[in-house]
Coordinates of N, CA, C and O in Angstrom, one line a residue:
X128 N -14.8 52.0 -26.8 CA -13.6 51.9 -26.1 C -13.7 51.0 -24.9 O -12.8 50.2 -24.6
X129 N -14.6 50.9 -24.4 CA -15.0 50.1 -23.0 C -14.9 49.0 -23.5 O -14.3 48.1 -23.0
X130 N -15.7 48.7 -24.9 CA -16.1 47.5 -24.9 C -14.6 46.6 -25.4 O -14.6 45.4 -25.2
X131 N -13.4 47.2 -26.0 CA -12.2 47.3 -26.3 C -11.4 46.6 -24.3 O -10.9 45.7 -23.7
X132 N -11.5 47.2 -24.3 CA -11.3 47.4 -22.7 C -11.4 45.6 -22.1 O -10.5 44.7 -21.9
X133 N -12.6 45.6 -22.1 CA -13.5 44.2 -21.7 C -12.9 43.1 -22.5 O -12.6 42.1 -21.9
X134 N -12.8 43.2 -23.8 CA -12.4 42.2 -24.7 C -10.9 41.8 -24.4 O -10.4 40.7 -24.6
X135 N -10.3 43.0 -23.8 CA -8.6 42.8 -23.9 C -8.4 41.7 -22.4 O -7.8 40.6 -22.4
X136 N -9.4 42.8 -21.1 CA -9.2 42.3 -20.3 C -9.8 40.7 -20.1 O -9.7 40.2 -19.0
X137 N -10.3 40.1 -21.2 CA -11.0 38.2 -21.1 C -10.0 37.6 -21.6 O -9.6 36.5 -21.2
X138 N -9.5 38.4 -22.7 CA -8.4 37.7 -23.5 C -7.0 37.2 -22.4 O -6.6 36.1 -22.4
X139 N -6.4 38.6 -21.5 CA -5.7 38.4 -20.7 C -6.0 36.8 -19.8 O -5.3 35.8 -19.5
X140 N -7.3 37.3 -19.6 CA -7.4 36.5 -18.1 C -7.6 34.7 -18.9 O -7.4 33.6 -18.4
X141 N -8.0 35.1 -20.3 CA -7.9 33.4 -20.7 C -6.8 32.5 -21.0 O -6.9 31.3 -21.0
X142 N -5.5 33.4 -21.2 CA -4.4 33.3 -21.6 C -3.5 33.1 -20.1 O -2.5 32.5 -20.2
X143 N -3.7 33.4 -19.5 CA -3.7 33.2 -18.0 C -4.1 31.6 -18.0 O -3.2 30.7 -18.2
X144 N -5.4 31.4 -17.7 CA -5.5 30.0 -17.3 C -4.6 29.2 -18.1 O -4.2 28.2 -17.7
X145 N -4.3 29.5 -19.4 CA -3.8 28.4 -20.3 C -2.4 28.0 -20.0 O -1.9 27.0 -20.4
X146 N -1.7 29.0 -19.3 CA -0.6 28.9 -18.5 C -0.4 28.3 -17.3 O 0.6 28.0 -16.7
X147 N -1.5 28.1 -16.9 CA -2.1 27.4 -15.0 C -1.9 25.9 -16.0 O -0.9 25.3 -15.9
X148 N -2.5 25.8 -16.5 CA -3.0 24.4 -16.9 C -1.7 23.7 -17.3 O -1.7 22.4 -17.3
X149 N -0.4 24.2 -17.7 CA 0.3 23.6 -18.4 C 1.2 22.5 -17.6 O 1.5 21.3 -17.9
X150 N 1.6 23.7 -16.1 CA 2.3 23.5 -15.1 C 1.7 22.3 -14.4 O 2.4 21.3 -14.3
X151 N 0.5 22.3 -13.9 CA -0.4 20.9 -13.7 C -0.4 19.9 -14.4 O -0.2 18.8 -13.8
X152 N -0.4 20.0 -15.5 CA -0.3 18.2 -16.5 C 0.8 18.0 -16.3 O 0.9 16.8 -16.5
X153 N 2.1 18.5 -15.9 CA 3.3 18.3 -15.9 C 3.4 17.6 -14.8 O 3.9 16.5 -14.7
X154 N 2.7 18.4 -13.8 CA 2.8 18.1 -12.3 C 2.1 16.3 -12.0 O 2.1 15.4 -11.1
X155 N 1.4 16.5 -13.4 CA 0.2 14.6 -12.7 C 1.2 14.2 -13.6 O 2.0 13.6 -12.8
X156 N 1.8 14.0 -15.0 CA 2.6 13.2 -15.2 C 3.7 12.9 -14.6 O 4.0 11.8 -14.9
X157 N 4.7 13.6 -13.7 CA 5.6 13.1 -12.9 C 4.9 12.8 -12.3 O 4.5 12.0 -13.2
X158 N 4.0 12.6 -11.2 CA 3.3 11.9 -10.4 C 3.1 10.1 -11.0 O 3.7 9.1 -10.5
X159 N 2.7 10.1 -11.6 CA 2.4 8.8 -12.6 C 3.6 8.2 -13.0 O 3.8 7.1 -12.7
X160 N 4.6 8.9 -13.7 CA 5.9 8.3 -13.4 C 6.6 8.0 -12.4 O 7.3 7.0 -12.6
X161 N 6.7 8.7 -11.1 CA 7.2 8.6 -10.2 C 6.3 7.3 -9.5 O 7.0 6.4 -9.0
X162 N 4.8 7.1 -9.4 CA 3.7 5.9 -9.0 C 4.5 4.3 -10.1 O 4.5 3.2 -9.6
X163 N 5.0 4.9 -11.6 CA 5.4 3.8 -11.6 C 6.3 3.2 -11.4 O 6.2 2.0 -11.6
X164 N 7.3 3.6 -10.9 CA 8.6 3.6 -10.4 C 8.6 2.8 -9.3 O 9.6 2.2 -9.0
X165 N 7.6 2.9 -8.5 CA 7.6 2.7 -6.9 C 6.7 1.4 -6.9 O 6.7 0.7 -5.9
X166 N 5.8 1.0 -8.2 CA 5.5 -0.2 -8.4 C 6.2 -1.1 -9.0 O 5.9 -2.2 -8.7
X167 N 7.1 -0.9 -9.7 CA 7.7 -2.1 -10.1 C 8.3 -3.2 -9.9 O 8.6 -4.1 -10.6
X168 N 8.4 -2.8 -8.4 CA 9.1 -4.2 -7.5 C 7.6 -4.6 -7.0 O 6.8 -3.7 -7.0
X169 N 7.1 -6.1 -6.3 CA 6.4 -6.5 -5.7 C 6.3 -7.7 -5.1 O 6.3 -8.8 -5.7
X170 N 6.3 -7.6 -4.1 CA 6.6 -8.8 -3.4 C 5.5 -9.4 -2.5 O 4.6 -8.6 -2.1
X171 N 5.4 -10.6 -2.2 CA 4.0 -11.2 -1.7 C 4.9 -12.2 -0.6 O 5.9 -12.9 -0.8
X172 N 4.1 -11.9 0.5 CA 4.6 -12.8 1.8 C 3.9 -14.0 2.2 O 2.7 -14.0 2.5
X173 N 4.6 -15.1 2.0 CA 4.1 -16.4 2.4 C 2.6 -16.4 3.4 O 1.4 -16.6 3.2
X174 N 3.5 -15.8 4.9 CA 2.6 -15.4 5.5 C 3.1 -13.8 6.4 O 4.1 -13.1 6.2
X175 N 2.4 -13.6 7.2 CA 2.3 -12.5 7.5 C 2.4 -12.4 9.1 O 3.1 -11.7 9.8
X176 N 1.6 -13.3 9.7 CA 1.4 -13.8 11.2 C 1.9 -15.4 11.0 O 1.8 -16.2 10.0
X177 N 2.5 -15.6 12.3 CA 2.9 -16.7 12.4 C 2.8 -17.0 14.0 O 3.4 -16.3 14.8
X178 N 2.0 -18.1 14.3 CA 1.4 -18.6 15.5 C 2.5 -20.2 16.1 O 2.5 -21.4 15.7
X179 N 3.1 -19.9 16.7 CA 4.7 -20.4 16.9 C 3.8 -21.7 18.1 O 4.5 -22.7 18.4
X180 N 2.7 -21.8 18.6 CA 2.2 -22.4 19.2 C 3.2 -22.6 21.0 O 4.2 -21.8 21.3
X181 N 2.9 -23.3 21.6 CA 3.8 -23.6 22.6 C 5.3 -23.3 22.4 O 5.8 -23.5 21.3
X182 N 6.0 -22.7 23.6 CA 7.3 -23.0 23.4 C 8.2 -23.1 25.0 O 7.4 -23.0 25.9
X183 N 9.2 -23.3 25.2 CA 10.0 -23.6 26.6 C 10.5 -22.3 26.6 O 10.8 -21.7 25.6
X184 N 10.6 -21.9 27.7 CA 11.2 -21.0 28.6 C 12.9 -21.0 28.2 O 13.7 -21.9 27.9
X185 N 13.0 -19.5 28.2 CA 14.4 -19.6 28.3 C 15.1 -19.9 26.8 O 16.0 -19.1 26.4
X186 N 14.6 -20.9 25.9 CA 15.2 -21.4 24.8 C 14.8 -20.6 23.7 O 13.6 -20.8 23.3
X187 N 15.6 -19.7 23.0 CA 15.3 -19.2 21.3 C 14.7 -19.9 20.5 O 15.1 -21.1 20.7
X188 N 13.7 -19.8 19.7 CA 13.0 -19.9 18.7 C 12.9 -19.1 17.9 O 12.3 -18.0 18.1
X189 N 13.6 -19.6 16.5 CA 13.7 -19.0 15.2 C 12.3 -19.1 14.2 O 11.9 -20.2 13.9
X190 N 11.7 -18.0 13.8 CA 10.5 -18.2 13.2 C 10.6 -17.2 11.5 O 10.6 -16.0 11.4
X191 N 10.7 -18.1 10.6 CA 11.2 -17.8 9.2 C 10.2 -17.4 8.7 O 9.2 -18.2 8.8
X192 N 10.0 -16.3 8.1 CA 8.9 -15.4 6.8 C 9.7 -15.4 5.9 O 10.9 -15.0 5.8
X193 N 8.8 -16.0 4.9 CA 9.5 -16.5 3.3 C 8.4 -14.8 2.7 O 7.4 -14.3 3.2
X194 N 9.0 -14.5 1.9 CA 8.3 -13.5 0.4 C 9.2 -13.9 -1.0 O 10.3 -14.5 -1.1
X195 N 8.4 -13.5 -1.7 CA 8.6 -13.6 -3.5 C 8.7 -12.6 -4.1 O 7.8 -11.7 -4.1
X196 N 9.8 -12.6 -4.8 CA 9.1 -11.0 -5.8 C 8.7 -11.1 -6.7 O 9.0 -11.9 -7.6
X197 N 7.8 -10.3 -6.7 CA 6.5 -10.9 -8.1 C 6.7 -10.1 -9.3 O 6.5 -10.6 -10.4
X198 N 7.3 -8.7 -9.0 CA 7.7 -7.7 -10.1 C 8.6 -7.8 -10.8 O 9.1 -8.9 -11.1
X199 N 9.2 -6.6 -11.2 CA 9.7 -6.8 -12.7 C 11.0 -5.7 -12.0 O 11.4 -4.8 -12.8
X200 N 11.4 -5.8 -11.3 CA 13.2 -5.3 -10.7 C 13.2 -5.7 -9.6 O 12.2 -6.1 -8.9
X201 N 14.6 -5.7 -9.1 CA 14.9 -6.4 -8.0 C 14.8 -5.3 -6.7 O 15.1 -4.1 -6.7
X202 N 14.3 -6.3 -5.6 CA 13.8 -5.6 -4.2 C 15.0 -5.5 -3.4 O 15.9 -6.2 -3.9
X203 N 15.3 -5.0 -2.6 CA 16.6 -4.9 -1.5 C 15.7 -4.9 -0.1 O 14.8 -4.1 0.0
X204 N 15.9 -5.7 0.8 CA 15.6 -5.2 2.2 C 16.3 -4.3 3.1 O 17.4 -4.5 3.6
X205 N 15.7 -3.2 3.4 CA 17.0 -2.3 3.9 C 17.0 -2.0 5.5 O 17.8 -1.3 6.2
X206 N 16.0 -2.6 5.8 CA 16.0 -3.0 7.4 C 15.2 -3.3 8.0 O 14.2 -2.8 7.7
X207 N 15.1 -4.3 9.2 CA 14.6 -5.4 10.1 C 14.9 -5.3 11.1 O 16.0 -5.6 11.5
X208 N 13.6 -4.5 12.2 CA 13.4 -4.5 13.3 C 12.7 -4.9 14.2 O 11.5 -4.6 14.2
X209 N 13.6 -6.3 15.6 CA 12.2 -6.1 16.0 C 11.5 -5.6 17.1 O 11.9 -4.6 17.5
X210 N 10.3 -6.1 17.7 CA 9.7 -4.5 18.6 C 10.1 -4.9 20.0 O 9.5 -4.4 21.0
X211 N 11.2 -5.8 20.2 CA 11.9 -5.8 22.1 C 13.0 -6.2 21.2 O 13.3 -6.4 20.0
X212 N 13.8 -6.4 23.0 CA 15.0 -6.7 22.5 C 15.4 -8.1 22.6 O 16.5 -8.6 22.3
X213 N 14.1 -9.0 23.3 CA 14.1 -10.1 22.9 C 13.9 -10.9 21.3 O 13.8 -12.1 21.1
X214 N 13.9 -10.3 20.6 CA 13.7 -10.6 19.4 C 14.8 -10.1 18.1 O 14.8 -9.1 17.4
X215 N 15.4 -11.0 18.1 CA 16.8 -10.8 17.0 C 16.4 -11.0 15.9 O 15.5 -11.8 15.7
X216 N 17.0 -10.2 15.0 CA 16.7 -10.7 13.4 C 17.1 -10.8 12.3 O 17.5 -9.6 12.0
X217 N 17.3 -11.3 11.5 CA 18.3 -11.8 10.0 C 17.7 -11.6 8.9 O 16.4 -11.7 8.8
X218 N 18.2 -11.5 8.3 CA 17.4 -11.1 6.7 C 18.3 -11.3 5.4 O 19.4 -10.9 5.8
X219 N 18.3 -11.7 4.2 CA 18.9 -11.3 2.7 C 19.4 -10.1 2.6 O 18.7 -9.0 2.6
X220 N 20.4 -10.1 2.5 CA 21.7 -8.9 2.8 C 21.1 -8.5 1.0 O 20.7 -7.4 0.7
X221 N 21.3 -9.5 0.0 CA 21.7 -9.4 -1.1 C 19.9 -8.8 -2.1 O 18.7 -9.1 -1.7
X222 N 20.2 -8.1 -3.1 CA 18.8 -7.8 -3.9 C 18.1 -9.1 -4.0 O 18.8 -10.0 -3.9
X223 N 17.2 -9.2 -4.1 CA 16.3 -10.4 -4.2 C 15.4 -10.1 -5.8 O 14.2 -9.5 -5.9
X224 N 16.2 -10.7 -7.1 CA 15.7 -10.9 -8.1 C 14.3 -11.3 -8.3 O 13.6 -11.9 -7.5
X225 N 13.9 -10.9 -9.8 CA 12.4 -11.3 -10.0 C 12.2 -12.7 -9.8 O 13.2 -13.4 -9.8
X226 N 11.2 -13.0 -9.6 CA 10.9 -14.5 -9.5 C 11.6 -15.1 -8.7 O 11.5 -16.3 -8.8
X227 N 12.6 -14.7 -7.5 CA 12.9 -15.5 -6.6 C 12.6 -15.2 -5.3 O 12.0 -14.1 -5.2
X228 N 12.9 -15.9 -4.1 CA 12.0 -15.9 -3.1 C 13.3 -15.0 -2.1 O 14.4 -14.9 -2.6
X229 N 13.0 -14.5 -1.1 CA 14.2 -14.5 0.3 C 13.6 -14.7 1.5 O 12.4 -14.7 1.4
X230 N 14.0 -14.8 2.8 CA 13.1 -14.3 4.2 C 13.8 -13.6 4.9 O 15.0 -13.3 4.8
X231 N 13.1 -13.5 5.4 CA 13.3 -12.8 7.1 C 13.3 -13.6 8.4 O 12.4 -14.4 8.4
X232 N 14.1 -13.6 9.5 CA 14.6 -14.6 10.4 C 14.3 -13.7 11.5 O 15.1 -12.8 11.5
X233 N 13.0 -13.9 12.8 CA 12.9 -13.2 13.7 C 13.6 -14.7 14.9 O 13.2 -15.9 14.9
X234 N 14.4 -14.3 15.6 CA 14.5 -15.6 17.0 C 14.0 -15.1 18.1 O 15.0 -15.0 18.8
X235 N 12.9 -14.8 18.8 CA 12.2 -14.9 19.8 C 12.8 -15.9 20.9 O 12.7 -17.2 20.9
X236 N 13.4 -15.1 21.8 CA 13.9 -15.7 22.9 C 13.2 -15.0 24.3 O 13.3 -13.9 24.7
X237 N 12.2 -16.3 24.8 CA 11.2 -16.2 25.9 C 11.4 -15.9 27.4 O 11.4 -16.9 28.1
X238 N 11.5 -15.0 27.9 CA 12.1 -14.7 29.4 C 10.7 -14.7 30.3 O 10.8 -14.7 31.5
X239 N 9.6 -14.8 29.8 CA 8.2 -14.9 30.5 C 7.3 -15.6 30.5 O 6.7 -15.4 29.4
X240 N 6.6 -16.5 31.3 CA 6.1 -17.9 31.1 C 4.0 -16.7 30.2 O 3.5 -15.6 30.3
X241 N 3.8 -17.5 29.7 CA 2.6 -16.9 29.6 C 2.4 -16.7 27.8 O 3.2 -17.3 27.0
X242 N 1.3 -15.8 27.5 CA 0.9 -16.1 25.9 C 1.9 -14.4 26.1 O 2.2 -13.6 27.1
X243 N 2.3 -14.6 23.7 CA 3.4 -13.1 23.9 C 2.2 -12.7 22.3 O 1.2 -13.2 21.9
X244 N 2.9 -11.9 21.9 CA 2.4 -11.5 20.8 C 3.6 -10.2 20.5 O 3.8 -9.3 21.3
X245 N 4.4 -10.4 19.2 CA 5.5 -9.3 19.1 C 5.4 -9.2 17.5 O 4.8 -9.9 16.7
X246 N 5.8 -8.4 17.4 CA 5.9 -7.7 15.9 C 7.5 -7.5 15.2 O 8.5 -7.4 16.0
X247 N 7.8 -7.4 13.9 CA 9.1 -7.6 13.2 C 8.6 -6.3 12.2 O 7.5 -6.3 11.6
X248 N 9.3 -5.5 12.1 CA 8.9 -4.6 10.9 C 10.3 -4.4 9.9 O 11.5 -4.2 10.1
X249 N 9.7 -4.7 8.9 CA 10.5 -4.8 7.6 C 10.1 -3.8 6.4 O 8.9 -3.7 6.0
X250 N 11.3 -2.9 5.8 CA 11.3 -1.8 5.4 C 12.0 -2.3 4.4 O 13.1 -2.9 4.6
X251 N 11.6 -2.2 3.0 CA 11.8 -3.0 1.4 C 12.1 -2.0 0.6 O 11.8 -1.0 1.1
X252 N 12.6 -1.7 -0.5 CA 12.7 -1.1 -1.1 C 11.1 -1.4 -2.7 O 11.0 -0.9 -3.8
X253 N 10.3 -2.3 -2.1 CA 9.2 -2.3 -2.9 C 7.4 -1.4 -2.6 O 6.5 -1.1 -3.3
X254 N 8.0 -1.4 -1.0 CA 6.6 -0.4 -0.6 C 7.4 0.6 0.1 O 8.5 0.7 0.6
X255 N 5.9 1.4 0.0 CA 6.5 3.0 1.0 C 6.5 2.9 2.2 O 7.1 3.8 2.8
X256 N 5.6 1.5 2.9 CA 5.4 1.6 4.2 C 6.0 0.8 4.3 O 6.4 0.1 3.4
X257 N 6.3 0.6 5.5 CA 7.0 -0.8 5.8 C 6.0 -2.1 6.2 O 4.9 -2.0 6.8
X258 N 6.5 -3.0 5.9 CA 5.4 -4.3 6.4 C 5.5 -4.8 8.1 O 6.5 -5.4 8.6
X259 N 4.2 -4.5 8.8 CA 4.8 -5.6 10.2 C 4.0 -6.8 10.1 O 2.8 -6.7 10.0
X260 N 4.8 -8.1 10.1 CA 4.8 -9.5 10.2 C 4.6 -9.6 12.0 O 5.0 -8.9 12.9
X261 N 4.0 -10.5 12.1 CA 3.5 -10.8 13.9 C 4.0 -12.2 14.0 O 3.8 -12.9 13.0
X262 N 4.6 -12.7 15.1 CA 4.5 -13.8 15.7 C 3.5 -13.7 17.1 O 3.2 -12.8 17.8
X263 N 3.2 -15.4 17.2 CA 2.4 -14.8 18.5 C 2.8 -16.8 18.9 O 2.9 -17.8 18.1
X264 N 2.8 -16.7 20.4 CA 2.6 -18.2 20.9 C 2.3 -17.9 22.5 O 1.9 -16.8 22.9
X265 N 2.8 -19.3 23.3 CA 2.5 -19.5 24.5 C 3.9 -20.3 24.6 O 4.5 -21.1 24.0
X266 N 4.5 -19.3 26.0 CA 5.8 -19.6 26.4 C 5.2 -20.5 27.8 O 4.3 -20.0 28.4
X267 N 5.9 -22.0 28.3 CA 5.6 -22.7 28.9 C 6.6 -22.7 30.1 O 6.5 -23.5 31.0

Protein backbone atom coordinates (compact mmCIF):
# COMPACT_ATOMS: atom_id res chain seq x y z
CA UNK A 1 0.00 0.00 0.00
CA UNK A 2 2.83 2.54 0.72
CA UNK A 3 4.49 1.65 -2.15
CA UNK A 4 0.80 2.49 -4.01
CA UNK A 5 1.04 5.68 -2.04
CA UNK A 6 4.63 6.78 -3.44
CA UNK A 7 3.78 5.87 -7.02
CA UNK A 8 0.50 8.00 -6.95
CA UNK A 9 2.24 10.69 -5.12
CA UNK A 10 5.33 11.07 -8.26
CA UNK A 11 2.72 10.65 -10.66
CA UNK A 12 0.86 13.76 -9.14
CA UNK A 13 3.94 15.79 -8.73
CA UNK A 14 4.99 14.90 -12.49
CA UNK A 15 1.80 15.88 -13.96
CA UNK A 16 2.26 19.07 -12.05
CA UNK A 17 5.44 20.15 -13.76
CA UNK A 18 3.98 19.30 -17.17
CA UNK A 19 1.45 22.01 -16.40
CA UNK A 20 4.36 24.63 -15.21
CA UNK A 21 5.98 24.03 -18.41
CA UNK A 22 3.15 24.77 -20.70
CA UNK A 23 2.34 28.30 -19.34
CA UNK A 24 6.24 29.24 -19.83
CA UNK A 25 6.62 28.33 -23.60
CA UNK A 26 3.64 30.48 -24.03
CA UNK A 27 5.11 33.08 -21.92
CA UNK A 28 8.85 33.05 -24.29
CA UNK A 29 6.79 32.87 -27.42
CA UNK A 30 4.86 36.11 -26.84
CA UNK A 31 8.07 37.42 -25.75
CA UNK A 32 9.59 36.72 -29.26
CA UNK A 33 6.72 37.95 -30.89
CA UNK A 34 6.26 40.85 -29.13
CA UNK A 35 10.83 41.27 -29.72
CA UNK A 36 9.68 41.08 -33.27
CA UNK A 37 7.34 43.60 -33.49
CA UNK A 38 9.55 46.23 -31.89
CA UNK A 39 12.23 45.29 -34.51
CA UNK A 40 10.74 45.89 -37.54
CA UNK A 41 11.18 49.46 -37.95
CA UNK A 42 15.07 50.59 -38.05
CA UNK A 43 16.55 53.33 -38.53
CA UNK A 44 20.31 54.50 -38.77
CA UNK A 45 21.42 58.16 -38.12
CA UNK A 46 23.66 59.98 -40.49
CA UNK A 47 25.32 61.20 -37.49
CA UNK A 48 24.75 61.31 -33.99
CA UNK A 49 27.08 64.27 -32.69
CA UNK A 50 27.45 67.17 -34.60
CA UNK A 51 30.47 69.70 -33.86
CA UNK A 52 28.84 73.12 -35.20
CA UNK A 53 32.50 74.57 -34.79
CA UNK A 54 32.58 78.41 -34.13
CA UNK A 55 29.58 80.43 -34.04
CA UNK A 56 28.35 84.39 -33.25
CA UNK A 57 26.70 85.34 -30.33
CA UNK A 58 23.20 86.05 -30.16
CA UNK A 59 22.49 84.52 -33.78
CA UNK A 60 20.42 80.98 -34.22
CA UNK A 61 22.05 78.14 -35.70
CA UNK A 62 20.12 75.47 -37.19
CA UNK A 63 21.94 72.05 -37.05
CA UNK A 64 20.05 69.13 -39.24
CA UNK A 65 20.25 65.13 -38.20
CA UNK A 66 19.38 63.22 -41.25
CA UNK A 67 18.26 59.16 -40.32
CA UNK A 68 17.01 56.38 -42.79
CA UNK A 69 14.80 53.65 -42.21
CA UNK A 70 16.35 50.66 -42.82
CA UNK A 71 13.28 48.29 -41.85
CA UNK A 72 10.52 46.86 -43.18
CA UNK A 73 7.43 49.36 -41.63
CA UNK A 74 7.19 52.73 -41.27
CA UNK A 75 8.73 54.81 -38.21
CA UNK A 76 6.80 57.85 -36.71
CA UNK A 77 8.76 60.37 -34.59
CA UNK A 78 6.64 61.10 -31.60
CA UNK A 79 8.81 63.62 -29.88
CA UNK A 80 11.79 65.98 -29.84
CA UNK A 81 13.21 67.51 -26.99
CA UNK A 82 15.67 69.72 -26.42
CA UNK A 83 17.78 69.87 -23.03
CA UNK A 84 17.46 74.14 -22.45
CA UNK A 85 15.33 76.27 -23.70
CA UNK A 86 17.70 77.67 -25.83
CA UNK A 87 17.34 75.03 -28.21
CA UNK A 88 14.20 74.73 -30.49
CA UNK A 89 13.24 71.91 -32.49
CA UNK A 90 11.49 70.48 -35.70
CA UNK A 91 11.09 67.23 -36.91
CA UNK A 92 8.87 64.96 -39.78
CA UNK A 93 5.42 65.27 -38.50
CA UNK A 94 4.56 62.62 -41.15
CA UNK A 95 5.55 58.35 -40.88
CA UNK A 96 8.75 58.05 -42.48
CA UNK A 97 8.56 55.03 -45.00
CA UNK A 98 11.04 52.15 -45.71
CA UNK A 99 13.83 53.25 -47.50
CA UNK A 100 13.38 56.84 -47.04
CA UNK A 101 15.24 59.32 -45.11
CA UNK A 102 13.70 62.32 -42.57
CA UNK A 103 15.55 64.66 -39.90
CA UNK A 104 15.43 66.38 -37.00
CA UNK A 105 16.04 70.26 -36.75
CA UNK A 106 17.73 71.38 -33.45
CA UNK A 107 18.30 75.66 -33.69
CA UNK A 108 20.76 76.46 -31.01
CA UNK A 109 20.45 80.05 -30.22
CA UNK A 110 23.81 81.19 -28.18
CA UNK A 111 23.28 83.68 -25.20
CA UNK A 112 26.91 82.76 -23.82
CA UNK A 113 30.30 83.51 -25.30
CA UNK A 114 32.43 80.27 -24.58
CA UNK A 115 32.44 76.32 -25.69
CA UNK A 116 28.49 74.65 -25.08
CA UNK A 117 27.76 71.08 -25.48
CA UNK A 118 23.72 70.32 -25.46
CA UNK A 119 21.72 67.41 -26.20
CA UNK A 120 18.24 66.76 -28.44
CA UNK A 121 16.44 63.61 -27.49
CA UNK A 122 14.29 61.87 -29.88
CA UNK A 123 11.67 59.30 -29.04
CA UNK A 124 10.74 56.99 -32.38
CA UNK A 125 8.46 54.67 -32.59
CA UNK A 126 11.53 52.16 -33.83
CA UNK A 127 13.43 51.91 -30.37
CA UNK A 128 12.44 51.54 -26.82
CA UNK A 129 14.86 54.15 -25.74
CA UNK A 130 14.99 57.19 -27.05
CA UNK A 131 18.07 58.38 -29.05
CA UNK A 132 20.17 61.56 -27.68
CA UNK A 133 21.98 63.25 -30.68
CA UNK A 134 24.67 66.03 -29.18
CA UNK A 135 25.73 69.23 -30.71
CA UNK A 136 28.65 70.73 -29.35
CA UNK A 137 30.68 74.14 -30.65
CA UNK A 138 32.36 77.50 -29.53
CA UNK A 139 30.00 80.51 -29.28
CA UNK A 140 32.28 83.69 -30.12
Amino acid sequence: MKIIKISMLALVLGLMSFSAIAPVKTLVSNVKKETTKTTAATIVWKAETIDVGEIPQGTPKAIVYEFKNTGKTAVVITSVQGSCGCTATDYTKEPVLPGKSAKVTATYNAANKGGFTKTVTVTTSAETTPKILTLKGTVI
